[in-house]
Coordinates of N, CA and C in Angstrom, one line a residue:
X1 N 50.4 -25.5 -34.6 CA 50.7 -26.5 -33.6 C 50.1 -26.1 -32.3
X2 N 49.4 -27.0 -31.6 CA 48.7 -26.8 -30.3 C 49.7 -26.9 -29.2
X3 N 49.7 -25.9 -28.3 CA 50.5 -26.0 -27.1 C 50.0 -27.0 -26.2
X4 N 51.0 -27.9 -25.7 CA 50.6 -28.9 -24.7 C 50.2 -28.3 -23.4
X5 N 49.0 -28.6 -22.9 CA 48.5 -28.0 -21.7 C 49.2 -28.8 -20.5
X6 N 49.9 -28.0 -19.7 CA 50.5 -28.7 -18.5 C 49.7 -28.3 -17.3
X7 N 50.0 -29.0 -16.1 CA 49.2 -28.8 -14.9 C 47.9 -29.5 -15.0
X8 N 47.0 -29.4 -14.0 CA 45.7 -30.0 -14.1 C 45.8 -31.5 -14.2
X9 N 45.2 -32.0 -15.3 CA 45.1 -33.4 -15.5 C 46.5 -34.0 -15.7
X10 N 47.4 -33.3 -16.4 CA 48.7 -33.9 -16.6 C 49.5 -34.1 -15.3
X11 N 49.4 -33.1 -14.4 CA 50.1 -33.2 -13.1 C 49.5 -34.4 -12.3
X12 N 48.2 -34.6 -12.4 CA 47.6 -35.7 -11.7 C 48.1 -37.0 -12.1
X13 N 48.5 -37.1 -13.3 CA 48.8 -38.4 -13.9 C 50.2 -38.8 -13.9
X14 N 51.1 -38.1 -13.2 CA 52.5 -38.3 -13.3 C 52.9 -39.7 -12.9
X15 N 52.2 -40.4 -12.1 CA 52.5 -41.7 -11.6 C 52.0 -42.8 -12.5
X16 N 51.1 -42.5 -13.4 CA 50.5 -43.6 -14.2 C 50.7 -43.3 -15.7
X17 N 51.0 -42.1 -16.1 CA 51.2 -41.8 -17.5 C 52.0 -40.6 -17.8
X18 N 52.6 -40.5 -18.9 CA 53.3 -39.3 -19.4 C 52.5 -38.7 -20.6
X19 N 52.6 -37.4 -20.7 CA 51.8 -36.8 -21.8 C 52.8 -36.2 -22.8
X20 N 52.6 -36.5 -24.1 CA 53.4 -36.0 -25.2 C 52.4 -35.3 -26.2
X21 N 53.0 -34.4 -27.0 CA 52.1 -33.7 -27.9 C 51.5 -34.7 -28.9
X22 N 50.2 -34.5 -29.1 CA 49.4 -35.4 -30.0 C 49.7 -35.0 -31.5
X23 N 49.7 -36.0 -32.4 CA 49.8 -35.7 -33.8 C 48.4 -35.5 -34.3
X24 N 48.1 -34.3 -34.7 CA 46.8 -33.9 -35.1 C 46.4 -34.4 -36.5
X25 N 45.2 -34.8 -36.7 CA 44.8 -35.5 -37.9 C 44.8 -34.6 -39.1
X26 N 45.3 -35.2 -40.2 CA 45.2 -34.5 -41.5 C 44.1 -35.1 -42.4
X27 N 43.8 -36.4 -42.1 CA 42.8 -37.1 -42.9 C 41.9 -37.8 -41.9
X28 N 40.6 -37.7 -42.1 CA 39.6 -38.3 -41.2 C 39.7 -39.8 -41.3
X29 N 39.3 -40.5 -40.2 CA 39.2 -41.9 -40.2 C 38.1 -42.3 -41.2
X30 N 38.0 -43.6 -41.5 CA 37.0 -44.1 -42.5 C 35.6 -43.7 -42.0
X31 N 34.9 -43.1 -42.9 CA 33.5 -42.6 -42.5 C 33.5 -41.3 -41.8
X32 N 34.6 -40.6 -41.7 CA 34.6 -39.3 -41.1 C 35.6 -38.4 -41.9
X33 N 35.6 -37.1 -41.5 CA 36.5 -36.2 -42.2 C 37.0 -35.1 -41.2
X34 N 38.2 -34.7 -41.5 CA 38.7 -33.6 -40.6 C 37.9 -32.3 -40.8
X35 N 37.5 -31.7 -39.7 CA 36.7 -30.5 -39.7 C 37.3 -29.5 -38.9
X36 N 37.4 -28.2 -39.4 CA 37.9 -27.1 -38.6 C 36.8 -26.3 -38.0
X37 N 36.7 -26.3 -36.7 CA 35.6 -25.6 -36.0 C 36.2 -24.3 -35.4
X38 N 35.5 -23.2 -35.8 CA 36.0 -21.9 -35.4 C 35.3 -21.6 -34.0
X39 N 36.1 -21.6 -33.0 CA 35.7 -21.5 -31.6 C 35.7 -20.1 -31.1
X40 N 34.6 -19.6 -30.7 CA 34.5 -18.2 -30.1 C 35.1 -18.3 -28.7
X41 N 34.8 -19.4 -28.0 CA 35.2 -19.5 -26.6 C 36.7 -19.6 -26.5
X42 N 37.4 -20.3 -27.4 CA 38.8 -20.5 -27.4 C 39.6 -19.4 -28.2
X43 N 38.8 -18.7 -29.0 CA 39.4 -17.7 -29.9 C 40.5 -18.3 -30.8
X44 N 40.1 -19.5 -31.3 CA 41.0 -20.2 -32.1 C 40.2 -21.2 -32.9
X45 N 40.9 -21.9 -33.9 CA 40.3 -22.9 -34.7 C 40.6 -24.3 -34.0
X46 N 39.6 -25.1 -33.8 CA 39.7 -26.4 -33.2 C 39.7 -27.4 -34.3
X47 N 40.7 -28.2 -34.5 CA 40.8 -29.2 -35.5 C 40.2 -30.5 -35.0
X48 N 39.1 -30.9 -35.6 CA 38.4 -32.1 -35.2 C 38.6 -33.2 -36.3
X49 N 38.7 -34.5 -35.9 CA 38.9 -35.5 -36.9 C 37.6 -36.1 -37.3
X50 N 36.5 -35.5 -36.9 CA 35.2 -36.1 -37.4 C 34.1 -35.0 -37.2
X51 N 33.0 -35.1 -38.0 CA 31.9 -34.2 -37.8 C 31.3 -34.3 -36.4
X52 N 31.4 -35.5 -35.9 CA 30.8 -35.8 -34.5 C 31.5 -34.9 -33.5
X53 N 32.9 -34.9 -33.6 CA 33.6 -34.0 -32.7 C 33.2 -32.6 -32.8
X54 N 33.0 -32.1 -34.1 CA 32.6 -30.7 -34.3 C 31.2 -30.5 -33.7
X55 N 30.4 -31.4 -33.8 CA 29.0 -31.3 -33.1 C 29.2 -31.2 -31.6
X56 N 30.1 -31.9 -31.0 CA 30.3 -31.8 -29.6 C 30.9 -30.4 -29.2
X57 N 31.7 -29.8 -30.1 CA 32.2 -28.5 -29.9 C 31.0 -27.5 -29.7
X58 N 29.9 -27.7 -30.4 CA 28.8 -26.8 -30.3 C 28.2 -26.9 -28.9
X59 N 28.2 -28.1 -28.3 CA 27.7 -28.3 -27.0 C 28.6 -27.6 -25.9
X60 N 29.9 -27.7 -26.2 CA 30.9 -27.0 -25.2 C 30.8 -25.5 -25.3
X61 N 30.6 -25.0 -26.5 CA 30.4 -23.6 -26.7 C 29.2 -23.0 -26.0
X62 N 28.2 -23.8 -25.9 CA 26.9 -23.3 -25.2 C 27.0 -23.3 -23.7
X63 N 27.9 -24.2 -23.1 CA 27.9 -24.4 -21.7 C 28.6 -23.3 -20.9
X64 N 27.8 -22.7 -20.0 CA 28.4 -21.5 -19.2 C 29.5 -22.0 -18.3
X65 N 29.5 -23.3 -17.9 CA 30.5 -23.7 -16.9 C 31.8 -24.1 -17.6
X66 N 31.8 -24.1 -18.9 CA 33.1 -24.5 -19.7 C 33.8 -23.2 -20.1
X67 N 35.0 -23.0 -19.7 CA 35.7 -21.8 -20.1 C 36.7 -22.0 -21.2
X68 N 37.1 -23.3 -21.4 CA 38.1 -23.6 -22.4 C 38.1 -25.1 -22.7
X69 N 38.4 -25.4 -24.0 CA 38.6 -26.8 -24.3 C 39.5 -27.0 -25.5
X70 N 40.1 -28.2 -25.6 CA 41.0 -28.5 -26.7 C 40.6 -29.9 -27.2
X71 N 40.7 -30.0 -28.5 CA 40.6 -31.4 -29.1 C 42.0 -32.0 -29.2
X72 N 42.0 -33.3 -28.9 CA 43.3 -34.1 -29.0 C 44.4 -33.3 -28.3
X73 N 44.3 -33.0 -27.0 CA 45.2 -32.1 -26.3 C 46.6 -32.7 -26.2
X74 N 46.7 -34.0 -26.0 CA 48.0 -34.7 -25.9 C 47.7 -36.2 -26.0
X75 N 48.8 -36.9 -26.2 CA 48.7 -38.4 -26.2 C 49.3 -38.9 -24.8
X76 N 48.6 -39.7 -24.2 CA 49.0 -40.3 -22.9 C 49.7 -41.6 -23.1
X77 N 50.9 -41.8 -22.6 CA 51.6 -43.1 -22.6 C 51.6 -43.7 -21.2
X78 N 50.8 -44.7 -21.0 CA 50.7 -45.3 -19.7 C 51.9 -46.0 -19.3
X79 N 52.4 -45.7 -18.1 CA 53.6 -46.3 -17.6 C 53.4 -47.8 -17.3
X80 N 54.4 -48.6 -17.6 CA 54.4 -50.1 -17.4 C 53.4 -50.8 -18.2
X81 N 52.9 -50.2 -19.3 CA 52.0 -50.8 -20.2 C 52.3 -50.4 -21.7
X82 N 51.7 -51.0 -22.6 CA 51.8 -50.6 -24.0 C 50.7 -49.7 -24.5
X83 N 49.9 -49.2 -23.5 CA 48.8 -48.4 -23.9 C 49.2 -47.0 -24.2
X84 N 48.6 -46.5 -25.3 CA 48.8 -45.1 -25.7 C 47.3 -44.6 -26.0
X85 N 47.0 -43.4 -25.6 CA 45.6 -43.0 -25.7 C 45.6 -41.4 -25.9
X86 N 44.9 -41.0 -27.0 CA 44.7 -39.6 -27.2 C 43.3 -39.3 -27.0
X87 N 42.9 -38.5 -25.9 CA 41.5 -38.2 -25.7 C 41.0 -37.3 -26.8
X88 N 39.7 -37.4 -27.0 CA 39.1 -36.5 -28.0 C 39.1 -35.0 -27.5
X89 N 38.9 -34.8 -26.2 CA 38.8 -33.5 -25.7 C 39.4 -33.4 -24.3
X90 N 40.0 -32.3 -24.0 CA 40.2 -31.8 -22.6 C 39.3 -30.6 -22.4
X91 N 38.5 -30.7 -21.3 CA 37.5 -29.6 -21.0 C 37.9 -29.0 -19.7
X92 N 38.0 -27.7 -19.7 CA 38.4 -26.9 -18.5 C 37.2 -26.1 -18.0
X93 N 36.8 -26.3 -16.7 CA 35.6 -25.7 -16.2 C 35.9 -24.4 -15.4
X94 N 34.8 -23.7 -15.2 CA 35.0 -22.4 -14.4 C 35.4 -22.6 -13.0
X95 N 35.2 -23.8 -12.4 CA 35.6 -24.0 -11.0 C 37.0 -24.5 -10.9
X96 N 37.7 -24.5 -12.1 CA 39.1 -24.9 -12.1 C 39.4 -26.4 -12.4
X97 N 38.4 -27.2 -12.4 CA 38.5 -28.6 -12.7 C 38.7 -28.9 -14.2
X98 N 39.2 -30.0 -14.5 CA 39.4 -30.5 -15.9 C 38.9 -31.9 -16.0
X99 N 38.5 -32.2 -17.3 CA 37.9 -33.5 -17.6 C 38.3 -33.9 -19.0
X100 N 38.6 -35.2 -19.1 CA 38.8 -35.7 -20.5 C 37.5 -36.3 -21.0
X101 N 37.3 -36.2 -22.3 CA 36.0 -36.6 -22.9 C 36.3 -37.4 -24.1
X102 N 35.7 -38.6 -24.3 CA 35.8 -39.4 -25.5 C 34.4 -39.5 -26.1
X103 N 34.2 -39.2 -27.4 CA 32.9 -39.3 -28.0 C 33.0 -40.3 -29.1
X104 N 31.9 -41.1 -29.2 CA 31.9 -42.2 -30.3 C 30.5 -42.2 -30.9
X105 N 30.4 -42.6 -32.2 CA 29.1 -42.9 -32.7 C 28.5 -44.1 -32.0
X106 N 27.2 -44.2 -32.1 CA 26.5 -45.2 -31.3 C 27.0 -46.6 -31.6
X107 N 27.4 -46.9 -32.8 CA 27.9 -48.3 -33.2 C 29.2 -48.6 -32.5
X108 N 30.1 -47.6 -32.5 CA 31.4 -47.8 -31.8 C 31.2 -47.9 -30.3
X109 N 30.3 -47.0 -29.8 CA 30.0 -47.0 -28.4 C 29.6 -48.4 -27.9
X110 N 28.8 -49.0 -28.7 CA 28.2 -50.3 -28.3 C 29.1 -51.5 -28.6
X111 N 30.2 -51.2 -29.3 CA 31.2 -52.3 -29.6 C 31.9 -52.7 -28.3
X112 N 31.9 -54.0 -28.0 CA 32.4 -54.5 -26.7 C 33.9 -54.2 -26.6
X113 N 34.7 -54.5 -27.7 CA 36.1 -54.3 -27.6 C 36.5 -52.8 -27.4
X114 N 35.8 -51.9 -28.1 CA 36.0 -50.5 -28.0 C 35.7 -50.0 -26.6
X115 N 34.5 -50.4 -26.1 CA 34.1 -50.0 -24.8 C 35.0 -50.5 -23.7
X116 N 35.5 -51.8 -23.9 CA 36.4 -52.4 -22.9 C 37.8 -51.6 -22.8
X117 N 38.2 -51.2 -24.0 CA 39.5 -50.4 -24.1 C 39.3 -49.1 -23.4
X118 N 38.3 -48.3 -23.7 CA 38.1 -47.0 -23.1 C 37.8 -47.2 -21.6
X119 N 37.1 -48.2 -21.2 CA 36.9 -48.4 -19.8 C 38.2 -48.7 -19.0
X120 N 39.1 -49.4 -19.7 CA 40.4 -49.6 -19.1 C 41.2 -48.3 -18.9
X121 N 41.1 -47.5 -19.9 CA 41.8 -46.2 -19.8 C 41.2 -45.4 -18.6
X122 N 39.8 -45.4 -18.6 CA 39.1 -44.6 -17.5 C 39.5 -45.1 -16.2
X123 N 39.7 -46.5 -16.0 CA 40.0 -47.0 -14.7 C 41.4 -46.6 -14.3
X124 N 42.4 -46.6 -15.3 CA 43.7 -46.2 -15.0 C 43.8 -44.7 -14.6
X125 N 43.0 -43.9 -15.3 CA 43.0 -42.5 -15.0 C 42.3 -42.2 -13.7
X126 N 41.3 -43.0 -13.3 CA 40.6 -42.8 -12.1 C 41.4 -43.0 -10.9
X127 N 42.5 -43.8 -11.0 CA 43.3 -44.1 -9.8 C 44.1 -42.8 -9.4
X128 N 44.2 -41.8 -10.3 CA 44.8 -40.6 -9.9 C 43.8 -39.4 -9.9
X129 N 42.5 -39.8 -9.8 CA 41.4 -38.8 -9.6 C 41.1 -38.0 -10.9
X130 N 41.4 -38.6 -12.0 CA 41.1 -38.0 -13.3 C 39.9 -38.6 -13.9
X131 N 38.9 -37.8 -14.3 CA 37.7 -38.3 -14.9 C 37.8 -38.4 -16.4
X132 N 37.5 -39.5 -17.0 CA 37.3 -39.7 -18.4 C 35.8 -40.0 -18.7
X133 N 35.2 -39.0 -19.3 CA 33.7 -39.2 -19.7 C 33.6 -39.8 -21.0
X134 N 32.8 -40.9 -21.1 CA 32.7 -41.6 -22.4 C 31.2 -41.4 -22.9
X135 N 31.1 -40.7 -24.0 CA 29.8 -40.4 -24.5 C 29.4 -41.0 -25.8
X136 N 28.2 -41.5 -25.9 CA 27.7 -41.9 -27.2 C 27.1 -40.7 -28.0
X137 N 27.1 -40.8 -29.3 CA 26.6 -39.7 -30.1 C 25.2 -39.3 -29.7
X138 N 24.4 -40.3 -29.4 CA 22.9 -40.1 -29.1 C 22.8 -39.2 -27.8
X139 N 23.8 -39.1 -27.0 CA 23.8 -38.3 -25.8 C 23.7 -36.8 -26.2
X140 N 24.2 -36.4 -27.3 CA 24.2 -35.0 -27.6 C 23.9 -34.7 -29.1
X141 N 23.9 -35.7 -30.0 CA 23.7 -35.4 -31.4 C 22.4 -35.9 -31.9
X142 N 21.6 -35.0 -32.4 CA 20.4 -35.4 -33.2 C 20.4 -34.5 -34.5
X143 N 20.1 -35.1 -35.6 CA 20.4 -34.4 -36.9 C 19.8 -33.0 -37.0
X144 N 18.5 -32.9 -36.7 CA 17.9 -31.6 -36.9 C 18.4 -30.6 -35.8
X145 N 18.4 -31.1 -34.5 CA 18.8 -30.2 -33.4 C 20.3 -29.7 -33.6
X146 N 21.2 -30.6 -34.0 CA 22.6 -30.2 -34.2 C 22.7 -29.2 -35.4
X147 N 21.9 -29.5 -36.5 CA 21.9 -28.5 -37.6 C 21.4 -27.1 -37.2
X148 N 20.4 -27.1 -36.3 CA 19.9 -25.9 -35.8 C 20.9 -25.1 -35.0
X149 N 21.6 -25.9 -34.1 CA 22.6 -25.3 -33.3 C 23.8 -24.7 -34.1
X150 N 24.2 -25.4 -35.1 CA 25.2 -24.9 -36.0 C 24.8 -23.6 -36.7
X151 N 23.5 -23.6 -37.2 CA 23.0 -22.4 -37.8 C 23.0 -21.2 -36.8
X152 N 22.5 -21.5 -35.6 CA 22.4 -20.4 -34.6 C 23.8 -19.9 -34.2
X153 N 24.7 -20.8 -34.1 CA 26.1 -20.5 -33.7 C 26.7 -19.5 -34.7
X154 N 26.6 -19.9 -36.0 CA 27.3 -19.1 -37.0 C 26.5 -17.8 -37.2
X155 N 25.2 -17.8 -37.1 CA 24.4 -16.5 -37.2 C 24.8 -15.6 -36.0
X156 N 25.1 -16.1 -34.9 CA 25.4 -15.3 -33.7 C 26.7 -14.6 -33.7
X157 N 27.6 -14.9 -34.7 CA 29.0 -14.4 -34.7 C 29.0 -12.8 -34.7
X158 N 28.1 -12.1 -35.4 CA 28.2 -10.6 -35.3 C 27.8 -10.1 -34.0
X159 N 27.3 -10.8 -33.1 CA 26.7 -10.3 -31.8 C 27.5 -10.7 -30.6
X160 N 27.5 -9.8 -29.6 CA 28.1 -10.1 -28.3 C 27.1 -10.2 -27.2
X161 N 25.8 -10.4 -27.7 CA 24.7 -10.5 -26.7 C 24.2 -9.2 -26.2
X162 N 24.5 -8.1 -27.0 CA 24.1 -6.8 -26.5 C 22.6 -6.6 -26.4
X163 N 21.8 -7.4 -27.1 CA 20.3 -7.2 -27.1 C 19.6 -8.3 -26.2
X164 N 20.4 -9.1 -25.6 CA 19.8 -10.2 -24.9 C 18.8 -9.8 -23.7
X165 N 19.3 -8.8 -23.0 CA 18.4 -8.3 -21.8 C 17.1 -7.7 -22.4
X166 N 17.2 -7.0 -23.5 CA 16.0 -6.4 -24.1 C 15.0 -7.5 -24.6
X167 N 15.6 -8.5 -25.2 CA 14.8 -9.6 -25.8 C 14.1 -10.3 -24.6
X168 N 14.8 -10.6 -23.5 CA 14.2 -11.3 -22.4 C 13.1 -10.4 -21.8
X169 N 13.3 -9.1 -21.6 CA 12.4 -8.2 -21.0 C 11.1 -8.2 -21.9
X170 N 11.3 -8.1 -23.2 CA 10.2 -8.0 -24.1 C 9.3 -9.3 -24.0
X171 N 9.9 -10.4 -24.1 CA 9.1 -11.7 -24.0 C 8.5 -11.8 -22.7
X172 N 9.1 -11.4 -21.6 CA 8.4 -11.4 -20.3 C 7.2 -10.6 -20.2
X173 N 7.2 -9.5 -21.0 CA 6.1 -8.5 -20.9 C 4.9 -8.9 -21.9
X174 N 5.2 -9.8 -22.8 CA 4.1 -10.1 -23.8 C 3.2 -11.2 -23.4
X175 N 2.0 -11.1 -23.6 CA 1.0 -12.1 -23.3 C 0.8 -13.1 -24.4
X176 N 1.0 -12.7 -25.6 CA 0.7 -13.5 -26.8 C 2.0 -14.2 -27.2
X177 N 1.9 -15.4 -27.8 CA 3.1 -16.1 -28.3 C 3.9 -15.2 -29.3
X178 N 5.2 -15.4 -29.2 CA 6.1 -14.5 -30.0 C 6.9 -15.4 -30.9
X179 N 7.0 -15.0 -32.2 CA 7.8 -15.8 -33.1 C 9.1 -15.1 -33.5
X180 N 10.1 -15.8 -34.1 CA 11.3 -15.1 -34.6 C 10.9 -14.0 -35.6
X181 N 9.9 -14.2 -36.4 CA 9.5 -13.2 -37.4 C 9.0 -12.0 -36.6
X182 N 8.3 -12.1 -35.5 CA 7.8 -11.0 -34.7 C 9.0 -10.2 -34.2
X183 N 10.0 -10.9 -33.7 CA 11.2 -10.2 -33.2 C 11.9 -9.4 -34.3
X184 N 12.0 -10.0 -35.5 CA 12.6 -9.3 -36.6 C 11.8 -8.1 -37.0
X185 N 10.5 -8.2 -37.0 CA 9.6 -7.1 -37.4 C 9.8 -5.9 -36.3
X186 N 10.1 -6.3 -35.1 CA 10.3 -5.3 -34.1 C 11.7 -4.6 -34.1
X187 N 12.5 -5.1 -35.1 CA 13.8 -4.4 -35.3 C 15.0 -5.1 -34.7
X188 N 14.8 -6.3 -34.1 CA 15.9 -7.0 -33.5 C 16.7 -7.7 -34.7
X189 N 18.0 -7.6 -34.6 CA 18.9 -8.2 -35.6 C 18.9 -9.7 -35.5
X190 N 19.0 -10.4 -36.6 CA 19.1 -11.9 -36.6 C 20.2 -12.4 -35.7
X191 N 21.4 -11.7 -35.8 CA 22.5 -12.2 -35.0 C 22.3 -12.1 -33.5
X192 N 21.6 -11.0 -33.1 CA 21.3 -10.9 -31.7 C 20.2 -11.9 -31.2
X193 N 19.3 -12.2 -32.0 CA 18.3 -13.2 -31.7 C 19.0 -14.6 -31.6
X194 N 19.8 -14.9 -32.6 CA 20.5 -16.2 -32.6 C 21.4 -16.3 -31.4
X195 N 22.1 -15.2 -31.0 CA 23.0 -15.3 -29.8 C 22.2 -15.6 -28.6
X196 N 21.0 -15.0 -28.4 CA 20.2 -15.2 -27.2 C 19.7 -16.6 -27.1
X197 N 19.4 -17.2 -28.3 CA 18.9 -18.6 -28.3 C 20.0 -19.6 -28.1
X198 N 21.1 -19.4 -28.9 CA 22.2 -20.4 -28.8 C 22.8 -20.4 -27.4
X199 N 22.9 -19.3 -26.7 CA 23.6 -19.3 -25.4 C 22.6 -19.5 -24.3
X200 N 21.3 -19.8 -24.6 CA 20.4 -20.2 -23.6 C 19.5 -19.2 -22.9
X201 N 19.6 -17.9 -23.3 CA 18.8 -16.9 -22.6 C 17.3 -17.1 -23.1
X202 N 17.1 -17.4 -24.4 CA 15.8 -17.7 -25.0 C 15.7 -19.1 -25.4
X203 N 14.5 -19.6 -25.5 CA 14.3 -21.0 -25.8 C 13.4 -21.2 -27.0
X204 N 13.8 -22.2 -27.9 CA 12.9 -22.5 -29.0 C 12.9 -24.1 -29.1
X205 N 12.0 -24.6 -29.9 CA 12.0 -26.0 -30.1 C 13.1 -26.4 -31.2
X206 N 14.1 -27.0 -30.7 CA 15.3 -27.3 -31.6 C 15.1 -28.6 -32.4
X207 N 14.0 -29.3 -32.1 CA 13.7 -30.5 -32.8 C 13.1 -30.3 -34.2
X208 N 12.7 -29.1 -34.5 CA 12.1 -28.8 -35.8 C 13.0 -27.7 -36.5
X209 N 13.0 -27.7 -37.8 CA 13.7 -26.7 -38.5 C 13.3 -25.3 -38.1
X210 N 14.3 -24.4 -38.0 CA 14.0 -23.0 -37.6 C 13.5 -22.2 -38.8
X211 N 12.4 -21.5 -38.6 CA 11.8 -20.6 -39.6 C 11.3 -19.3 -38.9
X212 N 10.8 -18.4 -39.6 CA 10.3 -17.1 -39.0 C 9.1 -17.4 -38.1
X213 N 8.4 -18.5 -38.3 CA 7.3 -18.9 -37.5 C 7.6 -19.6 -36.2
X214 N 8.9 -19.9 -36.0 CA 9.3 -20.6 -34.8 C 9.1 -19.7 -33.6
X215 N 8.4 -20.3 -32.6 CA 8.0 -19.6 -31.4 C 9.3 -19.5 -30.5
X216 N 9.4 -18.3 -29.8 CA 10.5 -18.0 -29.0 C 9.9 -17.7 -27.6
X217 N 10.6 -18.1 -26.5 CA 10.2 -17.8 -25.2 C 11.4 -17.7 -24.3
X218 N 11.2 -17.0 -23.1 CA 12.2 -17.0 -22.1 C 12.5 -18.4 -21.6
X219 N 13.6 -18.6 -21.1 CA 14.0 -20.0 -20.7 C 13.1 -20.5 -19.7
X220 N 12.6 -19.7 -18.8 CA 11.7 -20.2 -17.7 C 10.3 -20.3 -18.1
X221 N 9.9 -19.8 -19.3 CA 8.5 -19.9 -19.7 C 8.2 -21.2 -20.3
X222 N 7.0 -21.7 -20.0 CA 6.6 -23.0 -20.6 C 5.9 -22.7 -22.0
X223 N 6.1 -23.6 -22.9 CA 5.4 -23.4 -24.2 C 3.9 -23.4 -24.1
X224 N 3.2 -22.6 -24.8 CA 1.7 -22.6 -24.7 C 1.1 -23.9 -25.2

């Protein structure tokens, strides 16, 4: 059972909505399936009701400004209306702010009735200074890129980033292009390379499948 987060967004909304514990999905909606995402950032399992939500978790794991997040944190019951709304995510930032996020596949995002409903929720929340961000899948999901991020994320689990500084220093000193295979040949562990790439210290082309020939560069370096 997920603990209902109090304070923050919930406190802001006391005059327009009450928050109750959400019923977490056991079966995915049509065309989706419940997915359990093992979150390093939260040190817990995040239960997502679609693969799209799990893909968004990857984006939240990568962001340095995100310190915590929950899927389906609570259900909001808007006062003096029949509206009930369970946000996909509550995201907590390093600066202390919080934001609700709704993610939809592109077809649902472009559906007028769905967009109108979410827009109405966003308007009600905005009256109390609460931001609801509404994102289409195309904003963060691309099949190859997302698969690459999932691969890097799981490969990075044995690492705590202990080799990141050495990897960055090495690439800064090298004149010739460097591949993942080159780094492996130099004795760097796969998990440490994956950690540095996933968390943004090193950069690769995520639009193509990752192989030993994939070029690696420091974030500030331009590709040759």
